[in-house]
Coordinates of C-alpha atoms and ligand atoms in Angstrom, one line a residue:
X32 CA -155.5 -139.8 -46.1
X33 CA -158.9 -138.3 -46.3
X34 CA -161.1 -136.5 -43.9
X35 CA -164.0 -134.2 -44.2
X36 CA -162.4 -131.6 -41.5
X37 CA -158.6 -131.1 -40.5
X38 CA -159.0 -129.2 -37.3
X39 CA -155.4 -127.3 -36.8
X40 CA -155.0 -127.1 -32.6
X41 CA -156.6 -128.9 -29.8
X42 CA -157.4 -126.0 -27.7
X43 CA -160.7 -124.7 -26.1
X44 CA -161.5 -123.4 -30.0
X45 CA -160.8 -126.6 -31.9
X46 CA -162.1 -129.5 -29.4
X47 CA -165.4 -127.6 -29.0
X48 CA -165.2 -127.3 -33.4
X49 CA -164.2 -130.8 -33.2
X50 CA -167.5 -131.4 -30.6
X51 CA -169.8 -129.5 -32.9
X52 CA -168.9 -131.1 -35.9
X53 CA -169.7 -134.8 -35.0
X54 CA -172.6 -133.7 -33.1
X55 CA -173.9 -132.1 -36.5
X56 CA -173.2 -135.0 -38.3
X57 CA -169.7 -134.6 -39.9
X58 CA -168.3 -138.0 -40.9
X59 CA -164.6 -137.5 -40.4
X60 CA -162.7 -134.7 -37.9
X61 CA -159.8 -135.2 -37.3
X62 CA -158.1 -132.7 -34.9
X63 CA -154.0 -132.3 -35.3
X64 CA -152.1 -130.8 -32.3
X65 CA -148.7 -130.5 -31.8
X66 CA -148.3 -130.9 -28.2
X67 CA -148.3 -134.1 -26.6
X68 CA -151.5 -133.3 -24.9
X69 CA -155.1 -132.1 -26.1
X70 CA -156.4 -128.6 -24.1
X71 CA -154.5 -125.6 -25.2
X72 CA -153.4 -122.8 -22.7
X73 CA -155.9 -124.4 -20.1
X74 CA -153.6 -126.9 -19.2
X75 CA -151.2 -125.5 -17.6
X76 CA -153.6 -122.6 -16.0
X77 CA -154.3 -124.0 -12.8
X78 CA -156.5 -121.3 -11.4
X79 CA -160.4 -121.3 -11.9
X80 CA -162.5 -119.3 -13.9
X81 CA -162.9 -121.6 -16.9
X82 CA -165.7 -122.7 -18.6
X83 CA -168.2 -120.8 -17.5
X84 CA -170.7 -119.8 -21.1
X85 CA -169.6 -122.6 -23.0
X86 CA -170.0 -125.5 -20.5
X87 CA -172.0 -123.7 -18.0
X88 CA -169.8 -124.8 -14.8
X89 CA -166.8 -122.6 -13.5
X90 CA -163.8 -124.6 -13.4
X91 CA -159.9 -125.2 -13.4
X92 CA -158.0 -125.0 -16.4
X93 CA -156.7 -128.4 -16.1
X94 CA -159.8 -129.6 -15.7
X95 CA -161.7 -127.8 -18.4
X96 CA -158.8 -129.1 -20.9
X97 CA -159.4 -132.6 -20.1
X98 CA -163.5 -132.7 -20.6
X99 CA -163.2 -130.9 -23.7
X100 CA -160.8 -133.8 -24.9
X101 CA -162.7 -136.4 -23.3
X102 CA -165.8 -134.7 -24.9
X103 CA -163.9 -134.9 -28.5
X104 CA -163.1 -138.5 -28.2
X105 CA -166.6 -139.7 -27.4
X106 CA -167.9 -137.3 -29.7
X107 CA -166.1 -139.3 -32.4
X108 CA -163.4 -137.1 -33.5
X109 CA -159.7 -138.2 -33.6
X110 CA -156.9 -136.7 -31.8
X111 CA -153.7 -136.7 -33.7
X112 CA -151.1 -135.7 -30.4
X113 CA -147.2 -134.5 -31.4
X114 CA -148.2 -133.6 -34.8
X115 CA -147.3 -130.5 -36.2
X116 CA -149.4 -128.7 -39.2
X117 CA -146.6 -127.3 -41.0
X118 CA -148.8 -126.2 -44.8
X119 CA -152.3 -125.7 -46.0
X120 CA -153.1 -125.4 -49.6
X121 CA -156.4 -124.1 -50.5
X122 CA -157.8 -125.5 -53.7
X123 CA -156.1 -129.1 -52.8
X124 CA -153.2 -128.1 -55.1
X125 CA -152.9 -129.3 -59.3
X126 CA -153.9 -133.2 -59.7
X127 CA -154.6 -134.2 -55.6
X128 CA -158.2 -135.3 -56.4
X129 CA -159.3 -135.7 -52.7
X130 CA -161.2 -132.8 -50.6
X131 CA -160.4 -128.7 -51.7
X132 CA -157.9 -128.1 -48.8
X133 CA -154.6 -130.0 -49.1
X134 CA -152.7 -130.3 -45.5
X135 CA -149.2 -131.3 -44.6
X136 CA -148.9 -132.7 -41.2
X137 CA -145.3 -133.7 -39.1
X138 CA -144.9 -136.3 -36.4
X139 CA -142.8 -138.8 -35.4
X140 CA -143.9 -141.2 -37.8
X141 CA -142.6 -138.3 -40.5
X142 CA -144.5 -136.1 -42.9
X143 CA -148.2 -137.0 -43.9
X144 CA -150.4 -135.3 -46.5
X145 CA -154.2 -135.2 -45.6
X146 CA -157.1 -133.9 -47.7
X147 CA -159.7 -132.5 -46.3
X148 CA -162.8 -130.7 -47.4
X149 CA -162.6 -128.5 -44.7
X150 CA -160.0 -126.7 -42.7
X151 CA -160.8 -124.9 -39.4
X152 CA -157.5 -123.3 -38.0
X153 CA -157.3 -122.6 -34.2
X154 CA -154.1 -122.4 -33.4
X155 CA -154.6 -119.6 -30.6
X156 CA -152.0 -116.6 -30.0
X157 CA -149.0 -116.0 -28.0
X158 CA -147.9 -113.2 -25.4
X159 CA -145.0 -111.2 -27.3
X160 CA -141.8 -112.1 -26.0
X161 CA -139.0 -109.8 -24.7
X162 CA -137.3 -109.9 -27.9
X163 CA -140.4 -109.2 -30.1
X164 CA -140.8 -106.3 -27.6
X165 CA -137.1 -104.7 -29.0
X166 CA -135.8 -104.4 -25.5
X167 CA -132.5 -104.2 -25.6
X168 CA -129.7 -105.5 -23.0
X169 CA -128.4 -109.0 -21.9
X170 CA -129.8 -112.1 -22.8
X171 CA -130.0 -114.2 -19.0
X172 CA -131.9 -117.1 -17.9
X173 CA -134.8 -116.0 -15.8
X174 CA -137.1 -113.9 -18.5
X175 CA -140.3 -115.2 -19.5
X176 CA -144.0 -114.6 -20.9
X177 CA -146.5 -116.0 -18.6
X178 CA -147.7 -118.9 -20.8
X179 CA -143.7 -120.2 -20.1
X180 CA -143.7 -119.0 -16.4
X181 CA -147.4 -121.1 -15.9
X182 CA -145.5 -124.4 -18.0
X183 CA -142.8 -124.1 -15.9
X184 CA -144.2 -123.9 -12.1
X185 CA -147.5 -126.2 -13.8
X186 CA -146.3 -128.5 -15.5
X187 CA -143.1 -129.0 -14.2
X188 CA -143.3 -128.4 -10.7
X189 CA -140.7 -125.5 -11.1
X190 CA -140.2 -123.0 -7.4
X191 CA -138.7 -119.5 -8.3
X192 CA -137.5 -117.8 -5.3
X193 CA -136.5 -114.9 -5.2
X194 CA -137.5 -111.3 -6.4
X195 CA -140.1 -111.2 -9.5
X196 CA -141.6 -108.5 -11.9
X197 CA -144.4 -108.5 -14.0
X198 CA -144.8 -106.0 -17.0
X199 CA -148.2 -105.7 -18.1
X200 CA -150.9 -105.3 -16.1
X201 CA -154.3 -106.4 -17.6
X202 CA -156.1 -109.5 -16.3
X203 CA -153.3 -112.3 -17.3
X204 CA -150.7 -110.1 -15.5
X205 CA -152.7 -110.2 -12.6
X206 CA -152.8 -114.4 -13.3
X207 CA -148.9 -114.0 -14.1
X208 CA -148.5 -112.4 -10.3
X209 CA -150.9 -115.1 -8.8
X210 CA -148.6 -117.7 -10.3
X211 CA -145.6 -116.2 -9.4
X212 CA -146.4 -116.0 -6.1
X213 CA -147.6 -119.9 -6.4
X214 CA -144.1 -120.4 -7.1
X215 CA -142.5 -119.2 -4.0
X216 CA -141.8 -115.3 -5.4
X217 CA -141.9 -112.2 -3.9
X218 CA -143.5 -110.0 -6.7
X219 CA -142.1 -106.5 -6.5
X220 CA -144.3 -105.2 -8.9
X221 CA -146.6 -104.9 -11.9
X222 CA -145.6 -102.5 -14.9
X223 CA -147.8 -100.8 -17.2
X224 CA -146.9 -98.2 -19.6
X225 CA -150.1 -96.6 -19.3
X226 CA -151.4 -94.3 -16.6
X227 CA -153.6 -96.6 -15.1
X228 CA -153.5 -100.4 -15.2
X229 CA -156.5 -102.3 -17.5
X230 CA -157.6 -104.9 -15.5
X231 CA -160.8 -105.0 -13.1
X232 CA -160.2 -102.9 -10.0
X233 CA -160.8 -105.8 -7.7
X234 CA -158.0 -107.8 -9.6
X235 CA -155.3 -105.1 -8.0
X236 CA -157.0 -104.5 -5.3
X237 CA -157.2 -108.2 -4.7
X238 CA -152.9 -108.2 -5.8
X239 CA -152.3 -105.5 -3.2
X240 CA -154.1 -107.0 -0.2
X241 CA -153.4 -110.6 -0.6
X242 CA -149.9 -110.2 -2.1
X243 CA -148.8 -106.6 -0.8
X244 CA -148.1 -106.2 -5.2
X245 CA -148.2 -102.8 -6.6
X246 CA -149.0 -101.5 -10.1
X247 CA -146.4 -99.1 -11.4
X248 CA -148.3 -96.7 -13.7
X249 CA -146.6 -94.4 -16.7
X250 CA -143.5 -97.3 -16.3
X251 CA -141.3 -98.8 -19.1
X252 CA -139.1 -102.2 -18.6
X253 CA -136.1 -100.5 -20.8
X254 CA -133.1 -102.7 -20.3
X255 CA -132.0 -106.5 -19.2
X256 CA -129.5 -106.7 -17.3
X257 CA -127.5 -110.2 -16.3
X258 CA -124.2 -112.7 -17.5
X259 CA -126.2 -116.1 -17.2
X260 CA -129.0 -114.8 -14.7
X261 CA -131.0 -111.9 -14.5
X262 CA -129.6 -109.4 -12.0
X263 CA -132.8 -107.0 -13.0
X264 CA -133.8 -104.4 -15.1
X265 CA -134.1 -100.7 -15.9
X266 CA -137.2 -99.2 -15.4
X267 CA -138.3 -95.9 -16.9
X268 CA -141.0 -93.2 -16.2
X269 CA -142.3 -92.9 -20.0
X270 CA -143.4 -89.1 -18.9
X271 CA -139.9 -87.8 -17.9
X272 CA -137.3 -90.6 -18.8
X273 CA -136.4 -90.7 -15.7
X274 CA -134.8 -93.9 -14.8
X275 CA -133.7 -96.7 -11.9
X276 CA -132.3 -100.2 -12.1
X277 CA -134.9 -102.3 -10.6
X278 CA -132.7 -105.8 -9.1
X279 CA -134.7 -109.1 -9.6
X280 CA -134.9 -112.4 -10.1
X281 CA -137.4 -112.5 -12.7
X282 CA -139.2 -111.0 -15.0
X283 CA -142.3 -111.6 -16.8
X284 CA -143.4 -110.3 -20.1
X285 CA -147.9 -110.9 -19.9
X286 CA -150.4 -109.8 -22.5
X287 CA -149.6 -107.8 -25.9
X288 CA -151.2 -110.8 -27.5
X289 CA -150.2 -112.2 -31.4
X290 CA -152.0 -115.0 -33.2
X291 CA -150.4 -117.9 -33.8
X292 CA -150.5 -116.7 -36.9
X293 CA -147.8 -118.6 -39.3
X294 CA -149.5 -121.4 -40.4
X295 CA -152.5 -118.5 -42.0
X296 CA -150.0 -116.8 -43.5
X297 CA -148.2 -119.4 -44.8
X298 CA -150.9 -120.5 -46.9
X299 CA -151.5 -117.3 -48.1
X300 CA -154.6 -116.0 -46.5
X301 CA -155.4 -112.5 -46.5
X302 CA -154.6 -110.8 -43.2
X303 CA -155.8 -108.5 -41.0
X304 CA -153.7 -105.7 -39.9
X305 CA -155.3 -104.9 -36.7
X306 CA -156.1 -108.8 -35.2
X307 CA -152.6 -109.7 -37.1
X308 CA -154.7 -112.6 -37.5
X309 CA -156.3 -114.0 -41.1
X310 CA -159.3 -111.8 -42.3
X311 CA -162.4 -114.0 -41.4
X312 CA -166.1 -113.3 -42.3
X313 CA -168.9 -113.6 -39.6
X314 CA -168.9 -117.0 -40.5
X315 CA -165.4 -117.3 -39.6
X316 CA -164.4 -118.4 -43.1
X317 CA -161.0 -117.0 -44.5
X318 CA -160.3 -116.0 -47.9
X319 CA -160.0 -119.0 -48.7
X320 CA -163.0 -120.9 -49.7
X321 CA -163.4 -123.8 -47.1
X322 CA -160.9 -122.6 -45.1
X323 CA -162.1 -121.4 -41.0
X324 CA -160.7 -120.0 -38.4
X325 CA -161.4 -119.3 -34.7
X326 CA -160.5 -119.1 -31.5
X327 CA -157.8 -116.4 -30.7
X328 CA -156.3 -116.6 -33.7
X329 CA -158.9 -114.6 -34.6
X330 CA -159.2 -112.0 -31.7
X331 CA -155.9 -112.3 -29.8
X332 CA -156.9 -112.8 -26.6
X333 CA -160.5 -114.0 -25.2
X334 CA -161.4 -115.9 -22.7
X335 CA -161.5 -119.5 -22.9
X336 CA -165.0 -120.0 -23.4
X337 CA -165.3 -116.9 -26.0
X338 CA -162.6 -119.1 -28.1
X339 CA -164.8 -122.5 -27.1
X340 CA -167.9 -120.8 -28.7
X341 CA -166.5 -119.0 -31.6
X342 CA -165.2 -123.0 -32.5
X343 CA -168.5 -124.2 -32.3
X344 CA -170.0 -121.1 -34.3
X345 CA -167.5 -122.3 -36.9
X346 CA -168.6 -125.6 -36.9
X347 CA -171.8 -125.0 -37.8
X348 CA -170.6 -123.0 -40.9
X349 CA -168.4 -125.5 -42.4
X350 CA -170.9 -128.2 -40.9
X351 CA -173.7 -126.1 -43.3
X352 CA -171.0 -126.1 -45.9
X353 CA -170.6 -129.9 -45.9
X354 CA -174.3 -129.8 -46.1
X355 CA -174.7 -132.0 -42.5
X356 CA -175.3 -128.4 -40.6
X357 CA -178.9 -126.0 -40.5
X358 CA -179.8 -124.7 -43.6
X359 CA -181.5 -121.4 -41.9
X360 CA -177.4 -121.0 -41.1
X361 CA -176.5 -120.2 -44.7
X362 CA -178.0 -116.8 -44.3
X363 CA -177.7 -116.0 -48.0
X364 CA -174.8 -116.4 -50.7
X365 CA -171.1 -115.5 -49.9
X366 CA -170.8 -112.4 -51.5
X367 CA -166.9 -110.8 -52.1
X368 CA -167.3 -108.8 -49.0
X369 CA -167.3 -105.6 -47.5
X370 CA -164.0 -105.0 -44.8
X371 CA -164.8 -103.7 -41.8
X372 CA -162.1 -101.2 -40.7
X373 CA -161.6 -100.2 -36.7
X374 CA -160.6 -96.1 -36.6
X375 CA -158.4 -95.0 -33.9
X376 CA -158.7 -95.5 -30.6
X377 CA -160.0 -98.5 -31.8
X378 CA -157.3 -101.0 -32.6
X379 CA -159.2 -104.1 -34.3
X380 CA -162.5 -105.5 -34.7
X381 CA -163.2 -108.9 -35.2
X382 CA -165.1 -110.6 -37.8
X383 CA -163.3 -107.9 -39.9
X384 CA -165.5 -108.9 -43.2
X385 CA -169.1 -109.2 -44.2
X386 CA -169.9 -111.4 -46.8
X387 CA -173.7 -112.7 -46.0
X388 CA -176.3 -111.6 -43.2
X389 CA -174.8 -114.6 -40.9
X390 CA -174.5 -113.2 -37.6
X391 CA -171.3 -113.3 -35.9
X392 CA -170.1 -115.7 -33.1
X393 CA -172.5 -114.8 -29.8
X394 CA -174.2 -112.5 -31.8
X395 CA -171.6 -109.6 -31.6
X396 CA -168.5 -107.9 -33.1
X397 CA -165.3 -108.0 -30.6
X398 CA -163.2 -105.0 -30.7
X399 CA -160.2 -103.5 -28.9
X400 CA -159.2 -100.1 -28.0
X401 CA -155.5 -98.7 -27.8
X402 CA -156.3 -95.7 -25.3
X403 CA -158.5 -95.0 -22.3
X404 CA -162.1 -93.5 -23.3
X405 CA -164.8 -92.9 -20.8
X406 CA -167.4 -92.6 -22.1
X407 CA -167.4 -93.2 -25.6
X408 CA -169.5 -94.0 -28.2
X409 CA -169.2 -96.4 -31.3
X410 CA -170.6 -95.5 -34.9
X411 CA -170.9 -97.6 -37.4
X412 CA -171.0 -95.9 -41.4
X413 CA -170.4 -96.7 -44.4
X414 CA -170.0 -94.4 -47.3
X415 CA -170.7 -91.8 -44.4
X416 CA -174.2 -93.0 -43.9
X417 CA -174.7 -94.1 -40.4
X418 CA -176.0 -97.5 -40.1
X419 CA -176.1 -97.7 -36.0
X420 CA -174.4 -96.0 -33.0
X421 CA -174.4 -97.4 -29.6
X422 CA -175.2 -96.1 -25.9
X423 CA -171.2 -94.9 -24.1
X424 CA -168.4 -97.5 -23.6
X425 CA -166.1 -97.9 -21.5
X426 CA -163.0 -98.0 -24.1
X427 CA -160.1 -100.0 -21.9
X428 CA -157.0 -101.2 -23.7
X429 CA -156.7 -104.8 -24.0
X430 CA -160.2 -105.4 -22.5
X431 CA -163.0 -106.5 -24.9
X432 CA -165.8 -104.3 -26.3
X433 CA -168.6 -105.7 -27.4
X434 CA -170.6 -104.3 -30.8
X435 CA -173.9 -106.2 -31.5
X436 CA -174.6 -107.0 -35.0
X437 CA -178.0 -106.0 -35.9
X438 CA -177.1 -103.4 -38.2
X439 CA -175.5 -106.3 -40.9
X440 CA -178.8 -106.2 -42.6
X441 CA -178.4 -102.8 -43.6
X442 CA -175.0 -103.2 -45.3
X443 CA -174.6 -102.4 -49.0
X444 CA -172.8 -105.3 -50.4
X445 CA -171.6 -103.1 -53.5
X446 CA -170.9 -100.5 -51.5
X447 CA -167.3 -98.7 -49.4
X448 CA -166.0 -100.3 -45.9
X449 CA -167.8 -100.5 -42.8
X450 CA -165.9 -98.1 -40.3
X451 CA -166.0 -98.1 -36.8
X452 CA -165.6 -94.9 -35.0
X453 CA -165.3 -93.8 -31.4
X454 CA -167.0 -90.8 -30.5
X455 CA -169.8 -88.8 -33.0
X456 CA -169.1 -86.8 -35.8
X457 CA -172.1 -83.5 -35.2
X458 CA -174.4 -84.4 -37.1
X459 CA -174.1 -81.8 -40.0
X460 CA -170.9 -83.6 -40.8
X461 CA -172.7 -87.0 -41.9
X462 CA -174.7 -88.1 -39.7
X463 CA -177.9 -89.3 -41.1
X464 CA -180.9 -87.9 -41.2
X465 CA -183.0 -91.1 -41.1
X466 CA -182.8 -92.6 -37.3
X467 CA -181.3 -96.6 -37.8
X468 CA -184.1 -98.7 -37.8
X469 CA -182.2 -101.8 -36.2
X470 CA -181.9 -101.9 -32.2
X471 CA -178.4 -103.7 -31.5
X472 CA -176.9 -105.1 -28.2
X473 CA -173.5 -103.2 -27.0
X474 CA -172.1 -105.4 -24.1
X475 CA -175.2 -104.6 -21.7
X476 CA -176.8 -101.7 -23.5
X477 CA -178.8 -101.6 -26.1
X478 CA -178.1 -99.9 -29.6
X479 CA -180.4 -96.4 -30.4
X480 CA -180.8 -93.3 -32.1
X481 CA -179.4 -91.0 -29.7
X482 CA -177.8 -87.2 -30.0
X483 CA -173.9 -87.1 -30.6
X484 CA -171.5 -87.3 -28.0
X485 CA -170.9 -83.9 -25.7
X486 CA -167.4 -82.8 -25.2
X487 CA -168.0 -83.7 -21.7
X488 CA -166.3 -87.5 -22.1
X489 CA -163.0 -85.9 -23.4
X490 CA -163.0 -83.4 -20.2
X491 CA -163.3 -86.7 -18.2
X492 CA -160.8 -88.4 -20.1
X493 CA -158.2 -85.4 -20.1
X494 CA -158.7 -85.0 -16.1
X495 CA -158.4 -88.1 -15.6
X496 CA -154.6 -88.2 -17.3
X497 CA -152.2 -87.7 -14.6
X498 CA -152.2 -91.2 -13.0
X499 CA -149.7 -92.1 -10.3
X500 CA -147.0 -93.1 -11.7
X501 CA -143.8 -94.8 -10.7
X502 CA -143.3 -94.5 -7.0
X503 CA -141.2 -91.6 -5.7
X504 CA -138.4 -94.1 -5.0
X505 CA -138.4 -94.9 -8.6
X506 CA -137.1 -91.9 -9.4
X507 CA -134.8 -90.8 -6.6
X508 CA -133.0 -93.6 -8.4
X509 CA -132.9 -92.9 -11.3
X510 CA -129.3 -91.0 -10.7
X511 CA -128.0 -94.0 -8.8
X512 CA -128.4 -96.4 -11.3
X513 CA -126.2 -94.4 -13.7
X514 CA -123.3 -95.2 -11.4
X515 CA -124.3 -99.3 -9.9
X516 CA -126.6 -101.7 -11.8
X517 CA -127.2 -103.0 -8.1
X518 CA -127.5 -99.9 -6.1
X519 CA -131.5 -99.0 -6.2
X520 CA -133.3 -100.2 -3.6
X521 CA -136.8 -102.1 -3.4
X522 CA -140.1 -99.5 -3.7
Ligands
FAD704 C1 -151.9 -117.1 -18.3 C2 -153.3 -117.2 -18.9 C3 -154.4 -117.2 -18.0 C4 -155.6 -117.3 -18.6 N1 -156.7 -117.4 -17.7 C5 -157.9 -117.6 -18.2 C6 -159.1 -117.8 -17.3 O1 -159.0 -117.7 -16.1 N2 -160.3 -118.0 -17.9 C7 -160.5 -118.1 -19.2 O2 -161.6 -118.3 -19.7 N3 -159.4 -117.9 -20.1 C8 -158.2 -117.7 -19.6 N4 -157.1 -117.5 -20.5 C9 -157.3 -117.5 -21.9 C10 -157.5 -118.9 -22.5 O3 -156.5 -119.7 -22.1 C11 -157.5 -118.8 -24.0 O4 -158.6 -117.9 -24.4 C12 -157.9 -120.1 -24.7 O5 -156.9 -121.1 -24.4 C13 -157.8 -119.9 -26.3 O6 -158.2 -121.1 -26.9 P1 -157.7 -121.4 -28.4 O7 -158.2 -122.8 -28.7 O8 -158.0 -120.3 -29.3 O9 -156.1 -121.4 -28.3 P2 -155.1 -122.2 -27.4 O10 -155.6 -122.6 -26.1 O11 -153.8 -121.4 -27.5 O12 -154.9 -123.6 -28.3 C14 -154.2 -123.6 -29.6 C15 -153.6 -124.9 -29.8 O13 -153.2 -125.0 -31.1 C16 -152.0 -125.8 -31.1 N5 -151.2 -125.4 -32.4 C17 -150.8 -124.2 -32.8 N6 -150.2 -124.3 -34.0 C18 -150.3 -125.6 -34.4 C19 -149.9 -126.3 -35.5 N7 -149.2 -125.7 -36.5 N8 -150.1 -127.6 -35.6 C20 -150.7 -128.3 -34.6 N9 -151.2 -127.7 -33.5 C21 -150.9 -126.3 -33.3 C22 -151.3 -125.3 -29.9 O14 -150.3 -126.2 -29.4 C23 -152.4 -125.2 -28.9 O15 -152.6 -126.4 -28.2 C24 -155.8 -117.4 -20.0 C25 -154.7 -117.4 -20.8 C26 -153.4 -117.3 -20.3 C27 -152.2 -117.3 -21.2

């Protein structure tokens, strides 16, 4: 079989690709998914908040799943449900003679080989589970990662009574809790390792009014404990190792995001070690030529309509590829590229390569942070000149911060990697003497010459260290649960 684009995942990311594509022109998309329906993670996330910069309308996740597929259907596109991309070979492999990118697929109907002339993979990411995590102890029934927890009670109509905890506590923990409590649980608890948690302060505040749930700060899920159900788990102050059995009925591992990630490494893409996903360019193309990618894959994890619109950014690439899409796209020949390299604090940026002026999906980098800075400010240098540096950020791990892209121009293709720094370097240690010429967006603000950093946002930073903490309770335990894996009592 032949197609002009194999889409690989029917999620928010590849129905909108799958949209775009036809819309542009595209003879034949076909999209492969392995579940048995289209949608992605919105399926089964019943609450509301989806939707709202891609299709302009707030709504449920169920609900947002199903127009996107009904949207790809009468677009033209096909849907290829149960089917399972299991290889891509770039370069359509010795002697095929159909399109560049050679696919296997697996259903029911057994193993199929597709050509295609383009490939867009959007195969989304995953919350880590317990195991990945290296926590040690039993192995019960009764521990779960949200996206199993939301199936479950979604899906299937699943109550869990009983005691609950959630470790994590950025915005899907919050979700995790909400569903939780959905499900007929009393949440105990949300856990975060770090001193504060990472979510919007209405989020807990919202937790701890409606559902009475507190966040345990500077708190470390370190053992399972349970023959055949969970009977609960250890929990550790990461400051003093103090520690307290903690009895519930479930837990729930949320966030600490990976991209679905096998099928890109599996056909040998080059990868990126911060993402963890494949390198990809600001056109979203992979080191392989004609190969895409989007979606979380790519930036592990967005919101749904980030991953809708990065899908349709895509689409217009390979759609310009194909030659159906805008020519004022191309934005110049696809050089070798220059990586672009995220410095601690910063964790990962994505695009994470420049090889043309094309601008990146919505106009702007995404990064992440792994620490707390307030304020902070981003550089961006190459070859220690400084190409732009933005107004303060708010550095928040596992919440987005945005880097706007007008300082691409100013790349030298032949030259070193783009870093991306937090804070300033004085400016006798690099900083240019020229003011940047290019006035870039950083989520509100605005990109500008501006005089380094004072020391005044690490005083803020350092003062603000000492967060609360596990409750006192948590560690008059912590003797206790030495002697009886049932002897703590609730916070
Ligand atoms: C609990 C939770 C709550 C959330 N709440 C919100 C919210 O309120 N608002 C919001 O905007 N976003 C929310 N999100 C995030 C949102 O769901 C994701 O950003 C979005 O689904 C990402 O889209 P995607 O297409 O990149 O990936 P996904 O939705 O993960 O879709 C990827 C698809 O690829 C398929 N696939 C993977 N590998 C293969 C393969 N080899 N062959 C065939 N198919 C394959 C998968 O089955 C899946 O259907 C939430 C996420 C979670 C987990």
């Amino acid at each position: 079989m032949k197609v002009d684009v194999l889409v690989v995942g029917a999620g928010p990311a590849g129905l909108s690709a799958a949209i775009e594509l036809r819309r542009l022109g595209v003879g034949s998309v076909l999209v492969a998914e392995r579940e048995a329906a289209a949608g992605g993670v919105p399926r089964h996330s019943w609450h509301t908040g989806y939707g709202l910069r891609d299709l302009r309308r707030v709504m449920t996740g169920p609900a947002y799943a199903r127009a996107l597929a009904d949207a790809a259907l009468a677009a033209g596109a096909e849907l290829r449900l149960g089917t399972t991309v299991t290889g891509v070979i770039a370069g359509g492999g010795a002697g095929l003679g159909g399109g560049p990118v050679s696919v296997s697929m697996t259903s029911v109907d057994g193993v199929e080989t597709v050509r295609a002339a383009a490939v867009l993979l959007a195969t989304g990411c995953r919350e880590r589970p317990r195991a990945a995590r290296l926590i040690p102890g039993d192995r019960p029934a009764g521990v779960m990662t949200t996206g199993e927890l939301q199936q479950r009670v979604y899906l299937s109509a699943e109550r869990r009574p009983g005691r609950a905890l959630v470790v994590g506590a950025e915005h899907v923990s919050f979700s995790a809790a909400m569903t939780l409590a959905h499900a007929g649980a009393r949440v105990i608890a949300l856990v975060t390792e770090y001193d504060r948690q990472q979510s919007y302060a209405a989020f807990r505040l919202g937790a701890a009014l409606r559902w009475r749930v507190p966040v345990w700060t500077s708190a470390r899920v370190e053992r399972v404990a349970g023959r055949g159900r969970l009977d609960g788990v250890e929990v550790a102050d990461v400051r003093t190792g103090e520690a307290r059995f903690v009895p519930c009925d479930t837990v729930v591992f949320t966030g600490d995001w990976i991209p679905d990630h096998e099928l890109a490494r599996l056909a040998g893409l080059a990868m990126d070690p911060g993402t963890r996903g494949p390198v990809v360019d600001t056109r979203l193309e992979t080191s392989a030529a004609g190969v895409f990618a989007a979606g979380n894959l790519v930036h592990a994890a967005e919101t749904a309509d980030v991953a809708a619109l990065s899908g349709r950014h895509a689409a217009r690439h390979v759609a310009t590829m194909l030659g159906t899409g805008s020519k004022s796209l191309a934005a110049g020949a696809r050089g070798a590229g220059v990586p672009i390299l995220a410095e601690p604090p910063l964790r990962w940026i994505s695009p994470n390569t420049i090889t043309s002026a094309a601008t990146p999906p919505l106009g702007r980098f995404v990064l992440r942070s792994r620490d707390f800075r307030r304020p902070a400010r981003l550089e961006v240098r190459q070859d220690g000149r400084l190409l732009a540096r933005s107004r303060r950020v708010r550095l928040v791990p596992e919440r987005p911060v945005h880097l706007g892209a007008g300082w691409l121009a100013r790349v030298d293709p032949a030259g070193g990697p783009v870093r991306v720094v937090t804070g300033s370097l004085p400016v006798w240690l690099g900083a240019p003497l020229r003011r940047p010429r290019s006035r870039v967006s950083v989520r509100r603000g605005r990109w500008r010459a501006e005089p380094p950093a004072t020391s005044h946002a690490g005083r803020r930073h350092r003062a603000r260290a000492a967060g609360p903490g596990l409750p006192p309770s948590a560690h008059r335990h912590g003797e206790r649960r030495r002697r009886s894996t049932s002897a703590a009592s609730p916070p």
